[in-house]
PDB file of C-alpha atoms and ligand atoms in Angstrom:
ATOM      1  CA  UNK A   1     167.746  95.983 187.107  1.00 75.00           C
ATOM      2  CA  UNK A   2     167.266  93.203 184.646  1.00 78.00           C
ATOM      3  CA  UNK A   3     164.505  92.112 186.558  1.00 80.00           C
ATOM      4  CA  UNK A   4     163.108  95.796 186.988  1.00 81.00           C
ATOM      5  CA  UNK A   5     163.080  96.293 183.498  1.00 78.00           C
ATOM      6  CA  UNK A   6     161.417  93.134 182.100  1.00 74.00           C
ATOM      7  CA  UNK A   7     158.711  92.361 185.001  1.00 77.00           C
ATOM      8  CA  UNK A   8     158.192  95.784 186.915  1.00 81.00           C
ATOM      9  CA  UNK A   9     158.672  98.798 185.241  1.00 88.00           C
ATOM     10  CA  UNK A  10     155.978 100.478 184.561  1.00 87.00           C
ATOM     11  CA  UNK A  11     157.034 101.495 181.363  1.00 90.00           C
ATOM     12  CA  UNK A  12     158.020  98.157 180.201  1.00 90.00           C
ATOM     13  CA  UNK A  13     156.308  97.539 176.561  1.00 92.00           C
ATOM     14  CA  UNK A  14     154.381  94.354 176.539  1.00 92.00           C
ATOM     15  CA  UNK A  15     152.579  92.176 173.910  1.00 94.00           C
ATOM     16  CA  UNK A  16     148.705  92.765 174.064  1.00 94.00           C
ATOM     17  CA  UNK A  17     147.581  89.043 174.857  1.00 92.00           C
ATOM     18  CA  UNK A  18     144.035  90.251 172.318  1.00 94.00           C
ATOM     19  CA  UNK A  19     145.693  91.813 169.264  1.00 94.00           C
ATOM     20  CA  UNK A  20     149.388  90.919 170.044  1.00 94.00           C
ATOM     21  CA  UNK A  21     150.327  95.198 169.688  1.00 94.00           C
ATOM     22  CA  UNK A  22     152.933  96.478 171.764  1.00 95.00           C
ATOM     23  CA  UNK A  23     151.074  98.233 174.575  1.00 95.00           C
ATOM     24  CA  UNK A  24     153.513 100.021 177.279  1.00 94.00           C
ATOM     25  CA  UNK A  25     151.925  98.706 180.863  1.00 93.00           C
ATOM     26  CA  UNK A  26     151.403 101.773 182.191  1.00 93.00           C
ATOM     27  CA  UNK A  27     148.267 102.346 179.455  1.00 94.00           C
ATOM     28  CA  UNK A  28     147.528  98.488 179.220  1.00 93.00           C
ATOM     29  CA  UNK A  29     144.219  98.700 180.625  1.00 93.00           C
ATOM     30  CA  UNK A  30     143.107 101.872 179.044  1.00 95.00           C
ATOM     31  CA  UNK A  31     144.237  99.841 176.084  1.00 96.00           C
ATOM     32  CA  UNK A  32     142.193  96.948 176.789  1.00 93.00           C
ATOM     33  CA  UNK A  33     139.345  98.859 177.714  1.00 93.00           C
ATOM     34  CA  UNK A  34     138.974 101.225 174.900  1.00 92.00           C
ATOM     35  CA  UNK A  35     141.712 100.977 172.216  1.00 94.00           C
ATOM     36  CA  UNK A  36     142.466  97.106 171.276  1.00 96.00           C
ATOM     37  CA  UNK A  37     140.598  96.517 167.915  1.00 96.00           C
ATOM     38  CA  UNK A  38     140.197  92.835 169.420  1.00 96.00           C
ATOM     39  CA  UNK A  39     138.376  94.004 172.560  1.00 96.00           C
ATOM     40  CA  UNK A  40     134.782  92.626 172.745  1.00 95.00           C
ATOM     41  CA  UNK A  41     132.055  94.824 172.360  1.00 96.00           C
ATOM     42  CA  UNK A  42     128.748  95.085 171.946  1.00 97.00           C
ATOM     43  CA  UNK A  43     126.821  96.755 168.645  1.00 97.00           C
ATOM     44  CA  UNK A  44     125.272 100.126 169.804  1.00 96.00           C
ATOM     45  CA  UNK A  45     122.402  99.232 167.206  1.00 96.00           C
ATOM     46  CA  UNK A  46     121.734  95.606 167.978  1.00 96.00           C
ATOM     47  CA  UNK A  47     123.178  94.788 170.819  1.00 97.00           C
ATOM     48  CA  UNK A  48     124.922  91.464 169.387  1.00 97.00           C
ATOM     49  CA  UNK A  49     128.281  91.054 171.049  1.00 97.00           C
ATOM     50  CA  UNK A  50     131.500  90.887 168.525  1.00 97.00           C
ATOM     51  CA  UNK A  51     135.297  91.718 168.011  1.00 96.00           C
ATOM     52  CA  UNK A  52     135.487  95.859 167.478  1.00 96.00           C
ATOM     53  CA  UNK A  53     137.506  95.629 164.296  1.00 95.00           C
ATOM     54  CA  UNK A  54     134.173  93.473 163.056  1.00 96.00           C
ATOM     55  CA  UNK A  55     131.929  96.094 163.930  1.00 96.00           C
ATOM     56  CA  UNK A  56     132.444  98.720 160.371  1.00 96.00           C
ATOM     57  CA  UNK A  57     132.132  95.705 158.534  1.00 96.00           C
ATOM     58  CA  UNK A  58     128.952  94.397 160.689  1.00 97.00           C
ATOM     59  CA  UNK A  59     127.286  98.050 160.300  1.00 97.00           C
ATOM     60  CA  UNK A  60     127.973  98.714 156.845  1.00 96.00           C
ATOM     61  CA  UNK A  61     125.682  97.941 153.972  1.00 93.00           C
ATOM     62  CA  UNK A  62     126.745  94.508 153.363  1.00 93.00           C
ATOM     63  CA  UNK A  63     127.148  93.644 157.402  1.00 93.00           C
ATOM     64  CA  UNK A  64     124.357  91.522 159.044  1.00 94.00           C
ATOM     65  CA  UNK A  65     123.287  94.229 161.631  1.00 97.00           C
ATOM     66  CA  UNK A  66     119.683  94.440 162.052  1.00 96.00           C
ATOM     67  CA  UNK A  67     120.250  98.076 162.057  1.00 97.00           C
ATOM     68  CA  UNK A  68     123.032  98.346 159.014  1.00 97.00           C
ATOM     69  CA  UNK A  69     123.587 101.273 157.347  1.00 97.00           C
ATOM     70  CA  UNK A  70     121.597 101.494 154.067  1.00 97.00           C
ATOM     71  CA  UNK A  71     121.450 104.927 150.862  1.00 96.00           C
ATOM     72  CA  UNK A  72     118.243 106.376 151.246  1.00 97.00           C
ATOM     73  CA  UNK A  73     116.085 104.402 148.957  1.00 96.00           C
ATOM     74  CA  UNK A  74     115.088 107.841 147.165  1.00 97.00           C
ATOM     75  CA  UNK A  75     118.210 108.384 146.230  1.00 97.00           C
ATOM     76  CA  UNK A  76     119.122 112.025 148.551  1.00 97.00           C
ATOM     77  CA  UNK A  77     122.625 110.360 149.294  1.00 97.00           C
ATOM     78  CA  UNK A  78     122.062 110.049 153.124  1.00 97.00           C
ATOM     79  CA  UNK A  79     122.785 107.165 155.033  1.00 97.00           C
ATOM     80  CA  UNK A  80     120.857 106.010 157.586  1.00 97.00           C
ATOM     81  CA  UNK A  81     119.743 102.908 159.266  1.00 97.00           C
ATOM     82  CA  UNK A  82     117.830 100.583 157.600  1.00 95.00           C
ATOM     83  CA  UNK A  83     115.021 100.006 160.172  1.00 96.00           C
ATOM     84  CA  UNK A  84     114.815 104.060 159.442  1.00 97.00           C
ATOM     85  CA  UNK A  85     114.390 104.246 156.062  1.00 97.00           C
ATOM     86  CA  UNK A  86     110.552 104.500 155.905  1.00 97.00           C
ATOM     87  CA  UNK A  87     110.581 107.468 158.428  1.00 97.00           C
ATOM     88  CA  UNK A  88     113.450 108.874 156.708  1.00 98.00           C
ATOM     89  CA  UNK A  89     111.825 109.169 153.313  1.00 97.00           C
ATOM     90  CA  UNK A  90     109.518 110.990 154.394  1.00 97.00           C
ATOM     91  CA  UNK A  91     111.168 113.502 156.818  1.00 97.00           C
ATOM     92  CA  UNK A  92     112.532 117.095 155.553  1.00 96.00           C
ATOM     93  CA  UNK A  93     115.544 115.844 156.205  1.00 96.00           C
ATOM     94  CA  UNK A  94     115.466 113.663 152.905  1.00 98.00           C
ATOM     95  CA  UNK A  95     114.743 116.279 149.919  1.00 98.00           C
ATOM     96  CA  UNK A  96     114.114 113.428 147.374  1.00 98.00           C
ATOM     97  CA  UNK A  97     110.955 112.680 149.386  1.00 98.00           C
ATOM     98  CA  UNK A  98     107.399 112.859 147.844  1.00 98.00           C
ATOM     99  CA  UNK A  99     105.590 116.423 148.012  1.00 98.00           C
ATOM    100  CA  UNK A 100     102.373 117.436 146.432  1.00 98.00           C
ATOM    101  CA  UNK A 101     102.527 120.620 144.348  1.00 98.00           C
ATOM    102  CA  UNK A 102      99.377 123.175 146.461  1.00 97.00           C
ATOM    103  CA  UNK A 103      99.619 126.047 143.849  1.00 98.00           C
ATOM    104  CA  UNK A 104      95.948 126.408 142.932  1.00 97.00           C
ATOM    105  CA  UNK A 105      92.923 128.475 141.265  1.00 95.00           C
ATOM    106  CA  UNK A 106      89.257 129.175 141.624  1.00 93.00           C
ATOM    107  CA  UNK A 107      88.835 126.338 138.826  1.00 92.00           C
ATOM    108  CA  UNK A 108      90.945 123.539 140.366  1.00 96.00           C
ATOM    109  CA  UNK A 109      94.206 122.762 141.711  1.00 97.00           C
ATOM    110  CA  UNK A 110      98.090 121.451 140.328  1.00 97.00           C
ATOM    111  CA  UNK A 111      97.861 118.228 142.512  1.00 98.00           C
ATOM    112  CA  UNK A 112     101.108 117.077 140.684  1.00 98.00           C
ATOM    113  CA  UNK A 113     103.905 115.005 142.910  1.00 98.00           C
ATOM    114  CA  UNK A 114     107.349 115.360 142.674  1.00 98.00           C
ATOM    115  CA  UNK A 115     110.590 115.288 144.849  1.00 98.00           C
ATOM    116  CA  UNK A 116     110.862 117.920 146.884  1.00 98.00           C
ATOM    117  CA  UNK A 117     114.211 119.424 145.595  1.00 97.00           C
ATOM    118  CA  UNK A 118     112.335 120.208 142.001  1.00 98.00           C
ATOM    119  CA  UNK A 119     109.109 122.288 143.245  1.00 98.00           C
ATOM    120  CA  UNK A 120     110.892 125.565 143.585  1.00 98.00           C
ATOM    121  CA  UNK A 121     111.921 125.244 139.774  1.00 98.00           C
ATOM    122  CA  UNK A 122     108.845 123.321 138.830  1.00 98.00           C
ATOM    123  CA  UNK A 123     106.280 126.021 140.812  1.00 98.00           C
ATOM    124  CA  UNK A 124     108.695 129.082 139.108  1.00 97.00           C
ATOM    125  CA  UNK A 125     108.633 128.025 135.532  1.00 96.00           C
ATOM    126  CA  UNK A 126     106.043 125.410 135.018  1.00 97.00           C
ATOM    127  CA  UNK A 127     103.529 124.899 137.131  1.00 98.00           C
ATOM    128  CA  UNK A 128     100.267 125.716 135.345  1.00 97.00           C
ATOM    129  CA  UNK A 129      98.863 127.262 138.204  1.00 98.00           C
ATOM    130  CA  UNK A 130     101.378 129.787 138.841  1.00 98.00           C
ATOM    131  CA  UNK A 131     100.349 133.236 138.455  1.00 97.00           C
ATOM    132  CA  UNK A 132     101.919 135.571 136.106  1.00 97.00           C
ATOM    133  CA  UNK A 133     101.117 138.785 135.056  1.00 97.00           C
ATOM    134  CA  UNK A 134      99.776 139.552 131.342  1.00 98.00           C
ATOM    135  CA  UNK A 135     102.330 140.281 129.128  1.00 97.00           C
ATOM    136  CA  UNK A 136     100.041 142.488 127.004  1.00 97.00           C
ATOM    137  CA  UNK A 137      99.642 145.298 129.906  1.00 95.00           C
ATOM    138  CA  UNK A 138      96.467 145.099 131.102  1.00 96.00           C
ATOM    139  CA  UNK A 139      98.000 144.662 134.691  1.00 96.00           C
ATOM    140  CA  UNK A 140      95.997 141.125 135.735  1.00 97.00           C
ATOM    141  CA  UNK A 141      97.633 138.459 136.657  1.00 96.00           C
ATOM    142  CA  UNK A 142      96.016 134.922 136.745  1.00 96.00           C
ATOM    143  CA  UNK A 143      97.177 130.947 136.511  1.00 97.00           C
ATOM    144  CA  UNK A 144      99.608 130.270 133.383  1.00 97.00           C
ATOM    145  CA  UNK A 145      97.097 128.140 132.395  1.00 97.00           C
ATOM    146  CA  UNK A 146      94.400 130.731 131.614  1.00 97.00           C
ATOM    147  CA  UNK A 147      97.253 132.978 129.751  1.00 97.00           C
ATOM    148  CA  UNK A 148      96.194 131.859 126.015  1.00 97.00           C
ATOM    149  CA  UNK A 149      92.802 132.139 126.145  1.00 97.00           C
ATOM    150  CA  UNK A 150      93.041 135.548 128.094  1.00 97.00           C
ATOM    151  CA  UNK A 151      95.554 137.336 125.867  1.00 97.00           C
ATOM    152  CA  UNK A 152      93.835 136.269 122.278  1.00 96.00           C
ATOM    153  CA  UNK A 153      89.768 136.088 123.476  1.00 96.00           C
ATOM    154  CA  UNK A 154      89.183 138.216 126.806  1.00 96.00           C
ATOM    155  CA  UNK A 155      92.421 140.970 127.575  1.00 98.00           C
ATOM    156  CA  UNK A 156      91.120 144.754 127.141  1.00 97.00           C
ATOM    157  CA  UNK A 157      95.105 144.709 124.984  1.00 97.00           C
ATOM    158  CA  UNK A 158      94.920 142.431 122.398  1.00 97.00           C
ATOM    159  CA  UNK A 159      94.586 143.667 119.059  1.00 96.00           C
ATOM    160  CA  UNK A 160      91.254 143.197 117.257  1.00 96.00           C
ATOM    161  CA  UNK A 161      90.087 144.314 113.874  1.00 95.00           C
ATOM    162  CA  UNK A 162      87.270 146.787 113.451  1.00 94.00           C
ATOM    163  CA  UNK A 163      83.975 145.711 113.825  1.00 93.00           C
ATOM    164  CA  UNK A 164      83.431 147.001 110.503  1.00 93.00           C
ATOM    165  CA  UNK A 165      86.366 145.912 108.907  1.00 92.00           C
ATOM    166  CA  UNK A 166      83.602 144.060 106.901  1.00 92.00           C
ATOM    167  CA  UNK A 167      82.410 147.027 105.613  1.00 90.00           C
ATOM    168  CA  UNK A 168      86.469 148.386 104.300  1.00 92.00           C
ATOM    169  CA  UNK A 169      87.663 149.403 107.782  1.00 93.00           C
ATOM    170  CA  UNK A 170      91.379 148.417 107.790  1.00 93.00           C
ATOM    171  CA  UNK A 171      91.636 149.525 111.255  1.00 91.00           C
ATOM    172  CA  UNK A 172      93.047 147.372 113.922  1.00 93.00           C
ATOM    173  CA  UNK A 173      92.914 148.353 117.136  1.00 93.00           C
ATOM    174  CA  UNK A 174      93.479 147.703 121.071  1.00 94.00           C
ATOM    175  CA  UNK A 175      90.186 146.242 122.185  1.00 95.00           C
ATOM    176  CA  UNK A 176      89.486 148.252 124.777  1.00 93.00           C
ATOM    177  CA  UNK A 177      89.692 151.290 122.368  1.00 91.00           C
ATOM    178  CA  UNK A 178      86.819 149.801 119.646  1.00 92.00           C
ATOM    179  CA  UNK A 179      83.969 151.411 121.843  1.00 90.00           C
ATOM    180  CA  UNK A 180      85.641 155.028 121.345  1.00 88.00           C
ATOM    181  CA  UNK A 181      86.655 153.773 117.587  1.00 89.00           C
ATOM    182  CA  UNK A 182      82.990 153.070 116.267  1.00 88.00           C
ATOM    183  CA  UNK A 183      81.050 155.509 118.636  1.00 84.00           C
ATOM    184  CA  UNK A 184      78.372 157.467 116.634  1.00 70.00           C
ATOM    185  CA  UNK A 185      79.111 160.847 118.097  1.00 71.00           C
ATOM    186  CA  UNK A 186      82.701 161.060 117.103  1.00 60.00           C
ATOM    187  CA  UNK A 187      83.716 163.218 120.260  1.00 64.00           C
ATOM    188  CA  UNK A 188      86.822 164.926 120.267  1.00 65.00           C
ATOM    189  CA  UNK A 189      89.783 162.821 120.657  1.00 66.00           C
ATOM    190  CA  UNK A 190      92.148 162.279 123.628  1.00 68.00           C
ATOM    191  CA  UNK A 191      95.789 161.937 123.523  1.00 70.00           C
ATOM    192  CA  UNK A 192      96.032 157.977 122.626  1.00 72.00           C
ATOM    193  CA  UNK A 193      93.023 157.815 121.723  1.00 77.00           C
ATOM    194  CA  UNK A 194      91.895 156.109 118.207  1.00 80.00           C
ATOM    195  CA  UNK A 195      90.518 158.180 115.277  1.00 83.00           C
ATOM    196  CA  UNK A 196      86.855 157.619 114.803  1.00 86.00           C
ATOM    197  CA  UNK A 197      85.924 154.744 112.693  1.00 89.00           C
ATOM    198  CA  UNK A 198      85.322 156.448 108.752  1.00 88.00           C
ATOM    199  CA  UNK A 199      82.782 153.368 108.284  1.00 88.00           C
ATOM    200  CA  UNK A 200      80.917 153.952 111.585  1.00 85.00           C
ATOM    201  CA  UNK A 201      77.079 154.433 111.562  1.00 83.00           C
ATOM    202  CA  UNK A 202      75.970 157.779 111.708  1.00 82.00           C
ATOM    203  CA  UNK A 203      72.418 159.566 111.979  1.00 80.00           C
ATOM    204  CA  UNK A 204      70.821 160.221 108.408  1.00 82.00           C
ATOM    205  CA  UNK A 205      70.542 164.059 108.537  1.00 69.00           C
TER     206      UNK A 205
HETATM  207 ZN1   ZN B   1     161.415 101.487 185.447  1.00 97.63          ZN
HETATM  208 ZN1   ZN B   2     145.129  94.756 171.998  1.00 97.63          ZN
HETATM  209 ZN1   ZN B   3     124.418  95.532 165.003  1.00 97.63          ZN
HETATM  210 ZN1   ZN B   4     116.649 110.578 151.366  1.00 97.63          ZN
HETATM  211 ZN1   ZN B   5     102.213 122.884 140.407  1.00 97.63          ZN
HETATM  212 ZN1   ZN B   6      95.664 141.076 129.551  1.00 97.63          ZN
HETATM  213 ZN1   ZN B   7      86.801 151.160 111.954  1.00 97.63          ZN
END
């Protein structure tokens, strides 16, 4: 039995010649073949044969694998191979990577760069070629850009002062209502509609 126990049984534990573990014999191959962490292997990036407990170390940032792991460059947080980097940084799967703003207008286009993760906020709030609707009520819309000079020179909403303020009108008005305001043949008015000017022109009768 003595015998049995220390050169036959199957379930005898013996010393892993590699990493000197207790292995029972039954599983000694399976645990030479795919469980010692001295087995030899072979890196699945390079190829270059090594130790397995080596191979984290040999991958990893600091390791000498041709492949090694590396941060994306752009600073997303992924990890990926070094040799990948380049195609990385430029995939969607990176969303640090460069994109071109395409909002745009008859008069030119935003052009600006930035990483992709900021164009939703940037094309939202700041892009000067988003569109946004007149906030005087006049019912365009057109690029921020154009806003200023729309809503104090060109919107039918702004408020203007009589064309004949010059002569003591202290009206101010919407400008689409000066027409009605100065007309010469005061017709009656319309609900909303301004009183006729007091210092319009009239016919001398
Ligand atoms: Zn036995
Ligand atoms: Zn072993
Ligand atoms: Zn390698
Ligand atoms: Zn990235
Ligand atoms: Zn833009
Ligand atoms: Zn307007
Ligand atoms: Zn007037």
């Amino acid at each position: 039995l003595a015998r049995h126990n220390e050169q036959e049984c199957r379930n005898r534990v013996v010393k892993c010649r590699l990493c000197h573990d207790d292995v029972v014999f039954s599983v000694l191959d399976r645990h030479d073949a795919s469980m010692c962490v001295k087995r030899a292997v072979n890196c699945e990036r390079c190829s270059e044969a090594m130790v397995y407990d080596q191979l984290g170390e040999h991958q990893s940032a600091a390791g000498g694998c041709a492949h090694a792991d590396a941060v994306c460059t752009l600073g997303c947080g992924i990890i990926v191979w070094r040799t990948k980097m380049a195609a990385h940084t430029v995939s969607e799967d990176c969303v640090k990577r460069d994109v071109e703003c395409d909002f745009h207008d008859e008069g030119g286009a935003c052009k600006e760069h930035m990483p992709a993760d900021t164009l939703p906020a940037h094309q939202a709030d700041r892009c000067a070629y988003r569109q946004v609707a007149c906030p005087l009520g006049c019912k365009l819309t057109m690029s921020a850009r154009v806003l200023d000079a729309h809503t104090s020179t060109a919107c039918v909403k702004r408020i203007v002062p009589c064309p004949n303020a010059g002569r003591g009108c202290a009206e101010e008005l919407r400008a689409e209502q000066v027409e009605t305001h100065v007309q010469t043949e005061a017709a009656p008015r319309k609900g909303g509609e301004p009183a006729a000017c007091a210092f319009r022109y009239v016919p001398c009768r």
